[in-house]
Amino acid sequence: MTNDPRPGPVPPPTLEARALEAQRRAYAPYSKFRVGAAVQVSGEVFEGANVENASYGLTVCAERIAVFAAVVAGAHRLEAVAVCTEASPPSSPCGACRQVLLEFAPDPAAVTVTAVNPHGERRSWTLAELLPDGFSGRELP
Ligand SMILES: [Zn+2]
């Protein structure tokens, strides 16, 4: 019998757990509305948290930061989204974020968006439900 102090393999956290983890890193000194997001893009998970600014209009949402991190890493195919706020019921992504999510969703009906809070509440939609008939680059010349 061995006495190996190393822990065994840890299963990868779920997308919701990653969003909850990211929420702790939110920078929200003005609104106190802390948001964490995790997106699965091309098979990989990327996290984001809202980052506010004293010039309020410069604030960027957690979802957009997560998507932009994916794009910078070379991943473009959005597969799933999780967002964590303190709100009850859990908040869905804002309109601007829905538009940015759509940009990277080849099939918006196949992208699940799950909103959670640390108290275990959960709501879920497809991106197509959150942004029906959304504008996409396919309509541009
Ligand atoms: Zn947003």
PDB file of C-alpha atoms and ligand atoms in Angstrom:
ATOM      1  CA  MET A   1       0.000   0.000   0.000  1.00  0.00           C
ATOM      2  CA  THR A   2       1.356   3.379  -0.982  1.00  0.00           C
ATOM      3  CA  ASN A   3       0.820   6.630   0.808  1.00  0.00           C
ATOM      4  CA  ASP A   4       0.917   8.988  -2.139  1.00  0.00           C
ATOM      5  CA  PRO A   5      -0.034  12.504  -0.973  1.00  0.00           C
ATOM      6  CA  ARG A   6      -0.845  13.665  -4.490  1.00  0.00           C
ATOM      7  CA  PRO A   7      -4.553  14.086  -5.165  1.00  0.00           C
ATOM      8  CA  GLY A   8      -6.221  11.985  -7.843  1.00  0.00           C
ATOM      9  CA  PRO A   9      -7.410  13.387 -11.132  1.00  0.00           C
ATOM     10  CA  VAL A  10      -9.960  16.126 -10.707  1.00  0.00           C
ATOM     11  CA  PRO A  11     -12.843  16.115 -13.173  1.00  0.00           C
ATOM     12  CA  PRO A  12     -13.009  19.310 -15.214  1.00  0.00           C
ATOM     13  CA  PRO A  13     -15.431  21.771 -13.650  1.00  0.00           C
ATOM     14  CA  THR A  14     -18.687  22.340 -15.452  1.00  0.00           C
ATOM     15  CA  LEU A  15     -19.260  25.483 -17.454  1.00  0.00           C
ATOM     16  CA  GLU A  16     -21.546  26.777 -14.685  1.00  0.00           C
ATOM     17  CA  ALA A  17     -18.865  26.184 -12.065  1.00  0.00           C
ATOM     18  CA  ARG A  18     -16.332  28.036 -14.193  1.00  0.00           C
ATOM     19  CA  ALA A  19     -18.744  30.998 -14.491  1.00  0.00           C
ATOM     20  CA  LEU A  20     -19.201  31.005 -10.724  1.00  0.00           C
ATOM     21  CA  GLU A  21     -15.434  30.935 -10.271  1.00  0.00           C
ATOM     22  CA  ALA A  22     -14.988  33.799 -12.748  1.00  0.00           C
ATOM     23  CA  GLN A  23     -17.605  35.865 -10.911  1.00  0.00           C
ATOM     24  CA  ARG A  24     -15.207  36.146  -7.954  1.00  0.00           C
ATOM     25  CA  ARG A  25     -12.787  38.023 -10.212  1.00  0.00           C
ATOM     26  CA  ALA A  26     -15.319  40.623 -11.371  1.00  0.00           C
ATOM     27  CA  TYR A  27     -14.252  44.245 -11.041  1.00  0.00           C
ATOM     28  CA  ALA A  28     -17.512  45.943 -10.113  1.00  0.00           C
ATOM     29  CA  PRO A  29     -16.771  48.624  -7.487  1.00  0.00           C
ATOM     30  CA  TYR A  30     -19.522  50.957  -8.776  1.00  0.00           C
ATOM     31  CA  SER A  31     -22.562  48.784  -9.499  1.00  0.00           C
ATOM     32  CA  LYS A  32     -21.577  45.931  -7.140  1.00  0.00           C
ATOM     33  CA  PHE A  33     -23.252  43.723  -9.780  1.00  0.00           C
ATOM     34  CA  ARG A  34     -20.638  41.023 -10.139  1.00  0.00           C
ATOM     35  CA  VAL A  35     -20.877  38.829 -13.225  1.00  0.00           C
ATOM     36  CA  GLY A  36     -18.872  35.800 -14.263  1.00  0.00           C
ATOM     37  CA  ALA A  37     -19.125  34.039 -17.585  1.00  0.00           C
ATOM     38  CA  ALA A  38     -17.722  30.906 -19.139  1.00  0.00           C
ATOM     39  CA  VAL A  39     -18.069  30.060 -22.805  1.00  0.00           C
ATOM     40  CA  GLN A  40     -17.275  26.843 -24.594  1.00  0.00           C
ATOM     41  CA  VAL A  41     -15.773  27.741 -27.939  1.00  0.00           C
ATOM     42  CA  SER A  42     -14.329  25.153 -30.346  1.00  0.00           C
ATOM     43  CA  GLY A  43     -14.212  22.658 -27.489  1.00  0.00           C
ATOM     44  CA  GLU A  44     -12.335  24.882 -25.066  1.00  0.00           C
ATOM     45  CA  VAL A  45     -13.597  26.892 -22.093  1.00  0.00           C
ATOM     46  CA  PHE A  46     -12.832  30.585 -21.696  1.00  0.00           C
ATOM     47  CA  GLU A  47     -13.802  32.753 -18.735  1.00  0.00           C
ATOM     48  CA  GLY A  48     -14.735  36.379 -18.365  1.00  0.00           C
ATOM     49  CA  ALA A  49     -15.860  38.747 -15.636  1.00  0.00           C
ATOM     50  CA  ASN A  50     -17.345  42.202 -15.892  1.00  0.00           C
ATOM     51  CA  VAL A  51     -14.803  45.011 -15.700  1.00  0.00           C
ATOM     52  CA  GLU A  52     -16.182  48.405 -14.747  1.00  0.00           C
ATOM     53  CA  ASN A  53     -14.624  51.821 -15.145  1.00  0.00           C
ATOM     54  CA  ALA A  54     -15.077  55.167 -13.390  1.00  0.00           C
ATOM     55  CA  SER A  55     -16.190  56.372 -16.814  1.00  0.00           C
ATOM     56  CA  TYR A  56     -19.202  54.044 -16.693  1.00  0.00           C
ATOM     57  CA  GLY A  57     -19.689  53.719 -20.436  1.00  0.00           C
ATOM     58  CA  LEU A  58     -16.349  51.938 -20.753  1.00  0.00           C
ATOM     59  CA  THR A  59     -17.539  48.987 -18.691  1.00  0.00           C
ATOM     60  CA  VAL A  60     -17.393  45.640 -20.499  1.00  0.00           C
ATOM     61  CA  CYS A  61     -19.624  42.659 -19.670  1.00  0.00           C
ATOM     62  CA  ALA A  62     -18.312  39.276 -18.576  1.00  0.00           C
ATOM     63  CA  GLU A  63     -19.769  37.471 -21.589  1.00  0.00           C
ATOM     64  CA  ARG A  64     -17.994  39.703 -24.104  1.00  0.00           C
ATOM     65  CA  ILE A  65     -14.682  39.409 -22.277  1.00  0.00           C
ATOM     66  CA  ALA A  66     -14.998  35.597 -22.357  1.00  0.00           C
ATOM     67  CA  VAL A  67     -15.838  35.557 -26.079  1.00  0.00           C
ATOM     68  CA  PHE A  68     -13.023  37.971 -26.914  1.00  0.00           C
ATOM     69  CA  ALA A  69     -10.559  35.795 -24.959  1.00  0.00           C
ATOM     70  CA  ALA A  70     -11.676  32.836 -27.079  1.00  0.00           C
ATOM     71  CA  VAL A  71     -11.206  34.772 -30.305  1.00  0.00           C
ATOM     72  CA  VAL A  72      -7.747  35.952 -29.291  1.00  0.00           C
ATOM     73  CA  ALA A  73      -6.873  32.297 -28.618  1.00  0.00           C
ATOM     74  CA  GLY A  74      -8.010  31.407 -32.141  1.00  0.00           C
ATOM     75  CA  ALA A  75     -11.332  29.754 -31.198  1.00  0.00           C
ATOM     76  CA  HIS A  76     -14.398  30.905 -33.119  1.00  0.00           C
ATOM     77  CA  ARG A  77     -17.159  28.251 -32.897  1.00  0.00           C
ATOM     78  CA  LEU A  78     -19.429  29.108 -29.938  1.00  0.00           C
ATOM     79  CA  GLU A  79     -21.016  26.010 -28.413  1.00  0.00           C
ATOM     80  CA  ALA A  80     -22.330  26.928 -24.949  1.00  0.00           C
ATOM     81  CA  VAL A  81     -22.503  29.831 -22.508  1.00  0.00           C
ATOM     82  CA  ALA A  82     -22.885  30.073 -18.730  1.00  0.00           C
ATOM     83  CA  VAL A  83     -23.395  33.327 -16.831  1.00  0.00           C
ATOM     84  CA  CYS A  84     -23.324  33.764 -13.068  1.00  0.00           C
ATOM     85  CA  THR A  85     -24.799  36.726 -11.184  1.00  0.00           C
ATOM     86  CA  GLU A  86     -26.216  37.224  -7.691  1.00  0.00           C
ATOM     87  CA  ALA A  87     -29.653  37.975  -9.174  1.00  0.00           C
ATOM     88  CA  SER A  88     -32.721  35.881  -8.420  1.00  0.00           C
ATOM     89  CA  PRO A  89     -33.902  34.675 -10.832  1.00  0.00           C
ATOM     90  CA  PRO A  90     -30.483  34.535 -12.542  1.00  0.00           C
ATOM     91  CA  SER A  91     -29.903  37.276 -15.137  1.00  0.00           C
ATOM     92  CA  SER A  92     -29.713  36.584 -18.849  1.00  0.00           C
ATOM     93  CA  PRO A  93     -27.057  38.278 -21.032  1.00  0.00           C
ATOM     94  CA  CYS A  94     -27.733  41.891 -22.069  1.00  0.00           C
ATOM     95  CA  GLY A  95     -28.663  42.757 -25.640  1.00  0.00           C
ATOM     96  CA  ALA A  96     -25.140  43.797 -26.635  1.00  0.00           C
ATOM     97  CA  CYS A  97     -23.734  40.493 -25.430  1.00  0.00           C
ATOM     98  CA  ARG A  98     -26.458  38.530 -27.232  1.00  0.00           C
ATOM     99  CA  GLN A  99     -25.355  40.206 -30.476  1.00  0.00           C
ATOM    100  CA  VAL A 100     -21.677  39.388 -29.820  1.00  0.00           C
ATOM    101  CA  LEU A 101     -22.540  35.770 -28.965  1.00  0.00           C
ATOM    102  CA  LEU A 102     -24.491  35.495 -32.224  1.00  0.00           C
ATOM    103  CA  GLU A 103     -21.437  36.566 -34.217  1.00  0.00           C
ATOM    104  CA  PHE A 104     -19.665  33.320 -33.269  1.00  0.00           C
ATOM    105  CA  ALA A 105     -22.644  30.934 -33.256  1.00  0.00           C
ATOM    106  CA  PRO A 106     -22.888  28.942 -36.494  1.00  0.00           C
ATOM    107  CA  ASP A 107     -26.235  27.562 -35.237  1.00  0.00           C
ATOM    108  CA  PRO A 108     -27.843  29.814 -32.583  1.00  0.00           C
ATOM    109  CA  ALA A 109     -30.512  27.161 -31.945  1.00  0.00           C
ATOM    110  CA  ALA A 110     -27.776  24.750 -30.861  1.00  0.00           C
ATOM    111  CA  VAL A 111     -26.075  27.130 -28.387  1.00  0.00           C
ATOM    112  CA  THR A 112     -27.358  26.739 -24.834  1.00  0.00           C
ATOM    113  CA  VAL A 113     -27.153  29.805 -22.607  1.00  0.00           C
ATOM    114  CA  THR A 114     -27.464  28.980 -18.916  1.00  0.00           C
ATOM    115  CA  ALA A 115     -27.830  31.619 -16.214  1.00  0.00           C
ATOM    116  CA  VAL A 116     -27.055  30.650 -12.639  1.00  0.00           C
ATOM    117  CA  ASN A 117     -26.527  32.227  -9.244  1.00  0.00           C
ATOM    118  CA  PRO A 118     -24.491  30.999  -6.273  1.00  0.00           C
ATOM    119  CA  HIS A 119     -27.698  29.870  -4.551  1.00  0.00           C
ATOM    120  CA  GLY A 120     -28.309  27.091  -7.052  1.00  0.00           C
ATOM    121  CA  GLU A 121     -30.995  28.716  -9.199  1.00  0.00           C
ATOM    122  CA  ARG A 122     -30.737  28.109 -12.947  1.00  0.00           C
ATOM    123  CA  ARG A 123     -32.447  29.296 -16.118  1.00  0.00           C
ATOM    124  CA  SER A 124     -31.635  28.162 -19.619  1.00  0.00           C
ATOM    125  CA  TRP A 125     -32.391  29.181 -23.188  1.00  0.00           C
ATOM    126  CA  THR A 126     -30.946  28.706 -26.634  1.00  0.00           C
ATOM    127  CA  LEU A 127     -29.223  31.714 -28.169  1.00  0.00           C
ATOM    128  CA  ALA A 128     -31.914  31.676 -30.885  1.00  0.00           C
ATOM    129  CA  GLU A 129     -34.544  32.152 -28.173  1.00  0.00           C
ATOM    130  CA  LEU A 130     -32.643  35.072 -26.627  1.00  0.00           C
ATOM    131  CA  LEU A 131     -32.042  36.812 -29.954  1.00  0.00           C
ATOM    132  CA  PRO A 132     -34.628  35.740 -32.520  1.00  0.00           C
ATOM    133  CA  ASP A 133     -34.004  36.936 -36.072  1.00  0.00           C
ATOM    134  CA  GLY A 134     -30.696  38.463 -34.992  1.00  0.00           C
ATOM    135  CA  PHE A 135     -28.553  40.430 -37.419  1.00  0.00           C
ATOM    136  CA  SER A 136     -25.512  38.538 -38.642  1.00  0.00           C
ATOM    137  CA  GLY A 137     -22.674  39.045 -41.060  1.00  0.00           C
ATOM    138  CA  ARG A 138     -24.391  36.646 -43.469  1.00  0.00           C
ATOM    139  CA  GLU A 139     -26.582  39.550 -44.488  1.00  0.00           C
ATOM    140  CA  LEU A 140     -23.655  41.788 -45.388  1.00  0.00           C
ATOM    141  CA  PRO A 141     -22.392  41.972 -48.986  1.00  0.00           C
TER     142      PRO A 141
HETATM  143 ZN    ZN B   1     -23.654  42.233 -21.640  1.00  0.00          ZN
END
